[in-house]
PDB file of C-alpha atoms in Angstrom:
ATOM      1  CA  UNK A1118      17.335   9.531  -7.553  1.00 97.00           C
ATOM      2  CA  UNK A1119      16.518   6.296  -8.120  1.00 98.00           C
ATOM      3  CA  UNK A1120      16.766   4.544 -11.975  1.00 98.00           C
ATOM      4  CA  UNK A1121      15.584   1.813 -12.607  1.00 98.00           C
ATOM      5  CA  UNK A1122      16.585  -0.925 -15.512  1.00 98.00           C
ATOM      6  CA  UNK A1123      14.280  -3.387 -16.365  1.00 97.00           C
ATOM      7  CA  UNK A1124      15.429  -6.869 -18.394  1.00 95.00           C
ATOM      8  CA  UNK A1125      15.707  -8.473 -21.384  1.00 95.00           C
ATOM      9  CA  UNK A1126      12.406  -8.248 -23.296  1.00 91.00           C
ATOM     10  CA  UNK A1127      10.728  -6.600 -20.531  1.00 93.00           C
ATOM     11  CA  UNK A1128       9.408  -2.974 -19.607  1.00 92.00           C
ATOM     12  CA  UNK A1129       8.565  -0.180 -17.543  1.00 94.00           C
ATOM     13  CA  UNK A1130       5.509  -2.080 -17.028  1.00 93.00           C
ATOM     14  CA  UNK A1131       7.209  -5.114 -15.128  1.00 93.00           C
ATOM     15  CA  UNK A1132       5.983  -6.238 -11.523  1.00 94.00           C
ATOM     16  CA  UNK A1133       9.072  -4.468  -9.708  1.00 97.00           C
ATOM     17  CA  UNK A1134       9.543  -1.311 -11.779  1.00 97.00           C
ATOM     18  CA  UNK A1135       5.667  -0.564 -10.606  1.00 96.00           C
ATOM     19  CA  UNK A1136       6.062  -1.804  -6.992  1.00 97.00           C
ATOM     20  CA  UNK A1137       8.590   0.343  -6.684  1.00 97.00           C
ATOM     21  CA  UNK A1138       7.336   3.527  -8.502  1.00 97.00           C
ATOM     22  CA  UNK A1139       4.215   2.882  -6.189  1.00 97.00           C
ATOM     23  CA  UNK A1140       6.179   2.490  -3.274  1.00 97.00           C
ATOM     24  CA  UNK A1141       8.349   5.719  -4.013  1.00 97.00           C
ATOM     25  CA  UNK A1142       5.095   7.358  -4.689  1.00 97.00           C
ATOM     26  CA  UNK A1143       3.821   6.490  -1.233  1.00 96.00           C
ATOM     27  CA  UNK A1144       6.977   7.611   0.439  1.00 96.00           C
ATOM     28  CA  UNK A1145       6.508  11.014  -1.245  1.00 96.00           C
ATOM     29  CA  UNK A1146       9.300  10.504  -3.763  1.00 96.00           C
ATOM     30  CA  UNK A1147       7.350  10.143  -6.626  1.00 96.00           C
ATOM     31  CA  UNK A1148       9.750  12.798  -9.052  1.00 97.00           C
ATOM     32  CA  UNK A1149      12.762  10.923  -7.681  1.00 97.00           C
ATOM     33  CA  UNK A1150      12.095   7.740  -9.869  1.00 98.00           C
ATOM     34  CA  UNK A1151      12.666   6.892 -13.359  1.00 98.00           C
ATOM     35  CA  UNK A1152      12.522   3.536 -15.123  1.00 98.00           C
ATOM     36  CA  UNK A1153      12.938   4.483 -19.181  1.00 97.00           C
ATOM     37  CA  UNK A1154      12.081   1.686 -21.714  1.00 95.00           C
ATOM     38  CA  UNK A1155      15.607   0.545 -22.974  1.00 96.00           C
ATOM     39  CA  UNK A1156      16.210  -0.113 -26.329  1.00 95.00           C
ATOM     40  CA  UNK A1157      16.987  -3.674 -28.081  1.00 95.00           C
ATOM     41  CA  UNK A1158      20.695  -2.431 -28.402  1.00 97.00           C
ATOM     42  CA  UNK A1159      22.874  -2.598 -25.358  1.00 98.00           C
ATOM     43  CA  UNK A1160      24.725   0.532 -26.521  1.00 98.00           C
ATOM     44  CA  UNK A1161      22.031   2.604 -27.689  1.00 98.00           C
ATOM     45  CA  UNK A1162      20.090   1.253 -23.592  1.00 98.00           C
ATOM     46  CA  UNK A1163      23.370   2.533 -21.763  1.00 98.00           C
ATOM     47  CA  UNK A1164      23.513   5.823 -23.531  1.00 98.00           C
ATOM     48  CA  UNK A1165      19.998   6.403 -22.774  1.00 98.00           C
ATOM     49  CA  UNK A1166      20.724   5.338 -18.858  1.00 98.00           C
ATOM     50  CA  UNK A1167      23.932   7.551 -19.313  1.00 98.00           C
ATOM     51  CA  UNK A1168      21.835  10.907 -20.470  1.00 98.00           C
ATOM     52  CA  UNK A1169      19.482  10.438 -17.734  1.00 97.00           C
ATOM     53  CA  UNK A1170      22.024   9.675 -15.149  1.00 97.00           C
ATOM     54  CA  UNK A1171      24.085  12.732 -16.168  1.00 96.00           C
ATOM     55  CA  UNK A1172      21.352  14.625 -14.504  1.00 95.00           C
ATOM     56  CA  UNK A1173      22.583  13.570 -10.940  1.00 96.00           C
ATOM     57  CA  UNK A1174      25.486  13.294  -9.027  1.00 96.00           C
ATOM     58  CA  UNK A1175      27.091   9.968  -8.198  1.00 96.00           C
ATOM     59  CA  UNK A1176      25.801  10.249  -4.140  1.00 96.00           C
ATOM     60  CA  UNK A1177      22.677  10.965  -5.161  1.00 96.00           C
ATOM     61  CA  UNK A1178      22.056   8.570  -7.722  1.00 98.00           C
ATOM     62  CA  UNK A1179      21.596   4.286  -7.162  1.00 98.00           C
ATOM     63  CA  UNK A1180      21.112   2.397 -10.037  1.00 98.00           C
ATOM     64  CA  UNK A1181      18.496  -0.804  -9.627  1.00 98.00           C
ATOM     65  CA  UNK A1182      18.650  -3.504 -12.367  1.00 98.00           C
ATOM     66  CA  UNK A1183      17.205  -6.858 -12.932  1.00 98.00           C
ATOM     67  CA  UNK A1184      17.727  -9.577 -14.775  1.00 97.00           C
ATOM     68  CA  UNK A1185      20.400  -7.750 -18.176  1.00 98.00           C
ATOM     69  CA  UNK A1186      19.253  -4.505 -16.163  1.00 98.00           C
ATOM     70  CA  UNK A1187      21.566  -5.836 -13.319  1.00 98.00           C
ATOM     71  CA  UNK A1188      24.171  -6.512 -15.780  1.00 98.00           C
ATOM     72  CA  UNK A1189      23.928  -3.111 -17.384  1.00 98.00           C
ATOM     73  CA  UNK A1190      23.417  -1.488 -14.061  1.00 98.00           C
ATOM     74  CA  UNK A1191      27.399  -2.863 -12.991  1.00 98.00           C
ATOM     75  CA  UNK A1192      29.066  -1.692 -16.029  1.00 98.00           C
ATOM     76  CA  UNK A1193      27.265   1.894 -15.416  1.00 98.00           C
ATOM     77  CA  UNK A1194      27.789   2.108 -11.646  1.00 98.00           C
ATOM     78  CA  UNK A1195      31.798   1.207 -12.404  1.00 98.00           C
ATOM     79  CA  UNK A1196      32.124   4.068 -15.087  1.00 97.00           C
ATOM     80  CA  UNK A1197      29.801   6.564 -12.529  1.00 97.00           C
ATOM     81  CA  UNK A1198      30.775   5.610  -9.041  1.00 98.00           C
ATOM     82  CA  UNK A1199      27.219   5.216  -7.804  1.00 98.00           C
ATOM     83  CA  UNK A1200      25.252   2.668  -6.079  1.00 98.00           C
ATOM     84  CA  UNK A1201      23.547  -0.145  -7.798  1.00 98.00           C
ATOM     85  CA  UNK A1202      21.100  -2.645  -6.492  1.00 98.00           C
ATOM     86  CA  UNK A1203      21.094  -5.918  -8.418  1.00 98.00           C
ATOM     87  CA  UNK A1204      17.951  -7.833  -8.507  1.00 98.00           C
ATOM     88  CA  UNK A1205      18.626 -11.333  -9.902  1.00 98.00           C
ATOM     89  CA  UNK A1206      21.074  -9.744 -12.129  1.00 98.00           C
ATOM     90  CA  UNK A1207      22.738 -11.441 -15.283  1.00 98.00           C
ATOM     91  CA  UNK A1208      26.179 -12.276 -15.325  1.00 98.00           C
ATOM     92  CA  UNK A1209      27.090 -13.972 -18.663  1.00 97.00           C
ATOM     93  CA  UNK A1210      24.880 -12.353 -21.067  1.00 97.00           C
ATOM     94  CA  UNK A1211      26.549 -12.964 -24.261  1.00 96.00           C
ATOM     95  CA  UNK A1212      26.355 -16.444 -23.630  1.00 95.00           C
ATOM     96  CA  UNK A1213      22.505 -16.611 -22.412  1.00 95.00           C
ATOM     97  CA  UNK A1214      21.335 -14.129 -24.798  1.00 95.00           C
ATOM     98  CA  UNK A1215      23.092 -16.109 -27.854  1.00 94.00           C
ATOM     99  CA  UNK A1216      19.911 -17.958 -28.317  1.00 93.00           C
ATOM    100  CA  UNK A1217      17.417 -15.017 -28.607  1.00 93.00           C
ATOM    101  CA  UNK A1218      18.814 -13.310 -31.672  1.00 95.00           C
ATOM    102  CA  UNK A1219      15.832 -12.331 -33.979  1.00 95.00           C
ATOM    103  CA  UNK A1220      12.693 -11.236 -33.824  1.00 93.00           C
ATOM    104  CA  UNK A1221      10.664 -11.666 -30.558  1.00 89.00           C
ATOM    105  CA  UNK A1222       7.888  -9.386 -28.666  1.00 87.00           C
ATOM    106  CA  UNK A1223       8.402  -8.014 -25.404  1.00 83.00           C
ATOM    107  CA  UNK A1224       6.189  -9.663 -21.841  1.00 83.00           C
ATOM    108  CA  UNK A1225       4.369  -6.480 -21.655  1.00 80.00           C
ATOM    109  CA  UNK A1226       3.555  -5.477 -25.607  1.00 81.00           C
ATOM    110  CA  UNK A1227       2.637  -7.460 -28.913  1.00 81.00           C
ATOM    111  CA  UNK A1228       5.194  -5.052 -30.546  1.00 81.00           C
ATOM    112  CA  UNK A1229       7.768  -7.013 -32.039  1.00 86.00           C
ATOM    113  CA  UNK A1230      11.932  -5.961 -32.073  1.00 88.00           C
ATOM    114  CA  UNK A1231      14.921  -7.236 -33.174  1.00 93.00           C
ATOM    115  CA  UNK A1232      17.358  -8.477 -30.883  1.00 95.00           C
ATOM    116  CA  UNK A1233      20.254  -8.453 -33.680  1.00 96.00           C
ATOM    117  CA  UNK A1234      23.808 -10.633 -33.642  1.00 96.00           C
ATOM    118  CA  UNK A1235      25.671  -7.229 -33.664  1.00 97.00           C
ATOM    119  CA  UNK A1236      24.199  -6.652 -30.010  1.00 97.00           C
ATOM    120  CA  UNK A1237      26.276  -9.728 -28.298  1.00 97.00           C
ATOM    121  CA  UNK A1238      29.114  -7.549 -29.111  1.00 97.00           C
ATOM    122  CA  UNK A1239      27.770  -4.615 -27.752  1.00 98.00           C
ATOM    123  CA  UNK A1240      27.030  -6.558 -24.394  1.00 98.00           C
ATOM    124  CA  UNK A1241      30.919  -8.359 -24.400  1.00 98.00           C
ATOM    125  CA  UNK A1242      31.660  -4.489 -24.522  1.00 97.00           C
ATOM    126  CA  UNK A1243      29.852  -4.046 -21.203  1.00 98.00           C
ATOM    127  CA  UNK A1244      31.545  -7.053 -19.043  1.00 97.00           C
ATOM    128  CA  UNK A1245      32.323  -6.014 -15.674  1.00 98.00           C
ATOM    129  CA  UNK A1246      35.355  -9.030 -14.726  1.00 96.00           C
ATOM    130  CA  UNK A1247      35.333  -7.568 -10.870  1.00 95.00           C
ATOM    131  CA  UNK A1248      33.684  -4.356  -9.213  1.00 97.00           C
ATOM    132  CA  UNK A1249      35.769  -1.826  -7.734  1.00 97.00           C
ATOM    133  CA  UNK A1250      34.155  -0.634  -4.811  1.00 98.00           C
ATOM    134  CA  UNK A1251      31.689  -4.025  -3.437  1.00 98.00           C
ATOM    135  CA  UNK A1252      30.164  -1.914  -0.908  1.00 98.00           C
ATOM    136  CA  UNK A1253      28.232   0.366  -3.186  1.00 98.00           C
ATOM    137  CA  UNK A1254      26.283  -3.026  -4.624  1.00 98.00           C
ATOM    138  CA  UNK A1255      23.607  -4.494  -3.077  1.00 98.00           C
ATOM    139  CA  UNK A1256      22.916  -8.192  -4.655  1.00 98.00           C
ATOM    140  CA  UNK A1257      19.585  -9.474  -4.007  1.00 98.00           C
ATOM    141  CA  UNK A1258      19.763 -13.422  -5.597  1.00 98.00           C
ATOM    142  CA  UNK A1259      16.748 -15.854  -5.620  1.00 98.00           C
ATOM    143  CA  UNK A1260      17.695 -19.965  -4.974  1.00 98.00           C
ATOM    144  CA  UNK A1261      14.745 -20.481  -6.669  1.00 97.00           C
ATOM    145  CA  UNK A1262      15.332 -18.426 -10.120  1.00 97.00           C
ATOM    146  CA  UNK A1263      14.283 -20.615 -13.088  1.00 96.00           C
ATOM    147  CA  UNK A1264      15.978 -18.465 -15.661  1.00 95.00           C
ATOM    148  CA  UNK A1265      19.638 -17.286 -14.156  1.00 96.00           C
ATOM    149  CA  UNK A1266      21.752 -19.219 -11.933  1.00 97.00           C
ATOM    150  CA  UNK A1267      22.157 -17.362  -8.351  1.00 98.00           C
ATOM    151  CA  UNK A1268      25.636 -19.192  -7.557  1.00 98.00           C
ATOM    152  CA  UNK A1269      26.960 -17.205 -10.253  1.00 97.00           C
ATOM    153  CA  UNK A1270      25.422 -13.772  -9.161  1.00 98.00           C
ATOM    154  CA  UNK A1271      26.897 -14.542  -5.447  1.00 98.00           C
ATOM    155  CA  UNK A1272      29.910 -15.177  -6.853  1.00 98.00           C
ATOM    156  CA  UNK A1273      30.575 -12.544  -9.357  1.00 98.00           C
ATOM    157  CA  UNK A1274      29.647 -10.527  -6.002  1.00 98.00           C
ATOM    158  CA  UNK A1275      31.137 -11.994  -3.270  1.00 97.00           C
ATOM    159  CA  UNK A1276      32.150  -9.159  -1.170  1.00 97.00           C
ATOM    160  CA  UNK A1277      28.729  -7.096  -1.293  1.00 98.00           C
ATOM    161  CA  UNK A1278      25.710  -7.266   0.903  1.00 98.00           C
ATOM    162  CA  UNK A1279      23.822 -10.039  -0.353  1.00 98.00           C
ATOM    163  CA  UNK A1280      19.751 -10.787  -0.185  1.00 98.00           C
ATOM    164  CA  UNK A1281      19.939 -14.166  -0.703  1.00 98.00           C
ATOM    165  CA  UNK A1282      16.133 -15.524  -0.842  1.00 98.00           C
ATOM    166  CA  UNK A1283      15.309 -18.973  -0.241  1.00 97.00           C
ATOM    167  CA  UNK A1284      13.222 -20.254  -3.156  1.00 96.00           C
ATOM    168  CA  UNK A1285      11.256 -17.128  -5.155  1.00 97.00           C
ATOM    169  CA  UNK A1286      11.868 -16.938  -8.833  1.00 96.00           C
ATOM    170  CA  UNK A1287      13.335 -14.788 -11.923  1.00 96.00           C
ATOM    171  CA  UNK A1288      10.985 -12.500 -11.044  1.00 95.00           C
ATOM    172  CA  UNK A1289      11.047 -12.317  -7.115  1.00 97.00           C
ATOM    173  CA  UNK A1290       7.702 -12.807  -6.604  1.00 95.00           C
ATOM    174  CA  UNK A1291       7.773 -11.731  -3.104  1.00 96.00           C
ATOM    175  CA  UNK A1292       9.435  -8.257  -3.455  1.00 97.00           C
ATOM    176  CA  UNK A1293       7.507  -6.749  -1.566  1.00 96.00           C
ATOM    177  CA  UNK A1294       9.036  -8.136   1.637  1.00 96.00           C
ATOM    178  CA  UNK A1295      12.045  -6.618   0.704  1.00 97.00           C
ATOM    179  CA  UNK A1296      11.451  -3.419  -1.520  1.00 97.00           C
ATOM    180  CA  UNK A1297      12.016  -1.313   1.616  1.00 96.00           C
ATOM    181  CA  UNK A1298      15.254  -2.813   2.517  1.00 96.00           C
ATOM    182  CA  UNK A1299      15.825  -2.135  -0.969  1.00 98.00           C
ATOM    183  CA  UNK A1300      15.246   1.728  -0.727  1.00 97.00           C
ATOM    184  CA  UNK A1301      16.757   1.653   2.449  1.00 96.00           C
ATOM    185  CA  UNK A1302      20.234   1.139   0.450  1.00 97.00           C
ATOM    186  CA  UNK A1303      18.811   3.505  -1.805  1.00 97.00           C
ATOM    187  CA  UNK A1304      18.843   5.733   0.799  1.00 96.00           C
ATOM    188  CA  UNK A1305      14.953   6.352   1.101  1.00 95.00           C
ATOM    189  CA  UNK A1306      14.088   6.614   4.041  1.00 91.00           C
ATOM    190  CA  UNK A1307      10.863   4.141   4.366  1.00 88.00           C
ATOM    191  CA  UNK A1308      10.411   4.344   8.363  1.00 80.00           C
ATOM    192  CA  UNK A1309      10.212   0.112   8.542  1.00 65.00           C
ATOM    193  CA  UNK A1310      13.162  -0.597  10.494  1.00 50.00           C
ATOM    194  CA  UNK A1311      15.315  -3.446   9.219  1.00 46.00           C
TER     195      UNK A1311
END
């Protein structure tokens, strides 16, 4: 099973969270994806990944995140010994997400939340200094990401498989020329051969 968390301020409704479900749905795998809207708080977003995980076993789950989703996606595949694919992941959230406290919408709704101080706690309680087991990570960093910078996600991952696209952007643009190499670590079989 494949679940999927999205970023800061975005949604179920992002560009890679459908590419994949559509992708997965293609492939016949349609019941074996799940990308939940996460909550505002960082706690109250793990707990919901946590319920949902619980479901699965730790071979048979992977864990994709982008952007915070990357960052929550770490501190989750530590505690459950799964895989986790990090797509342009944040590393330093408390310190990037410092500015955004208060009341914002999300890309893909006019609905407005709260992003509140209390929650920069909640994400120092989530810091990941060094993963355990590199192997089960796959990093897949953008040069050309305007929000995050990808030195930081190669380093913070240094002895993981690594995507490292020339150019792109925060959103990877282009993921469809590597969603199936994605699944592929997923362990989906797509029939492309890498």
């Amino acid at each position: 099973m494949i679940l999927y968390l999205h970023g800061f301020r975005s949604s179920p409704l992002s560009f890679k969270a459908r590419m994949l479900q559509q992708r997965m749905t293609e492939l016949g795998h349609a019941s074996e994806y799940q990308c939940p809207q996460l909550p505002a708080s960082p706690r109250e977003a793990i707990a919901l990944a946590e319920d949902i995980a619980s479901k699965e076993t730790s071979q048979s789950l992977t864990l994709i995140g982008s952007s915070l989703g990357g960052y929550y996606a770490t501190y989750l595949a530590e505690r459950l010994g799964c895989r986790a694919v990090l797509l342009n992941p944040a590393i330093t959230p408390p310190r990037d997400l410092e500015k955004y406290v208060g009341v914002m919408t999300a890309y893909h709704s006019d609905e407005p939340f709260e992003f509140k101080r209390e929650y920069i706690d909640e994400l120092k309680a989530l810091k990941v200094t060094e993963v355990t087991h590199p192997e089960r990570y796959l990093l897949v960093a953008a040069t050309g990401d305007e929000v995050l910078d990808w030195r930081e996600m190669v380093a913070h991952y240094p002895a993981s498989p690594q995507i490292v696209i020339e150019g792109s952007d925060h959103g990877i643009s282009d993921f469809a020329k590597y969603q199936d190499e994605v699944l592929a670590f997923c362990g989906i079989e797509t029939g492309n051969r890498q």
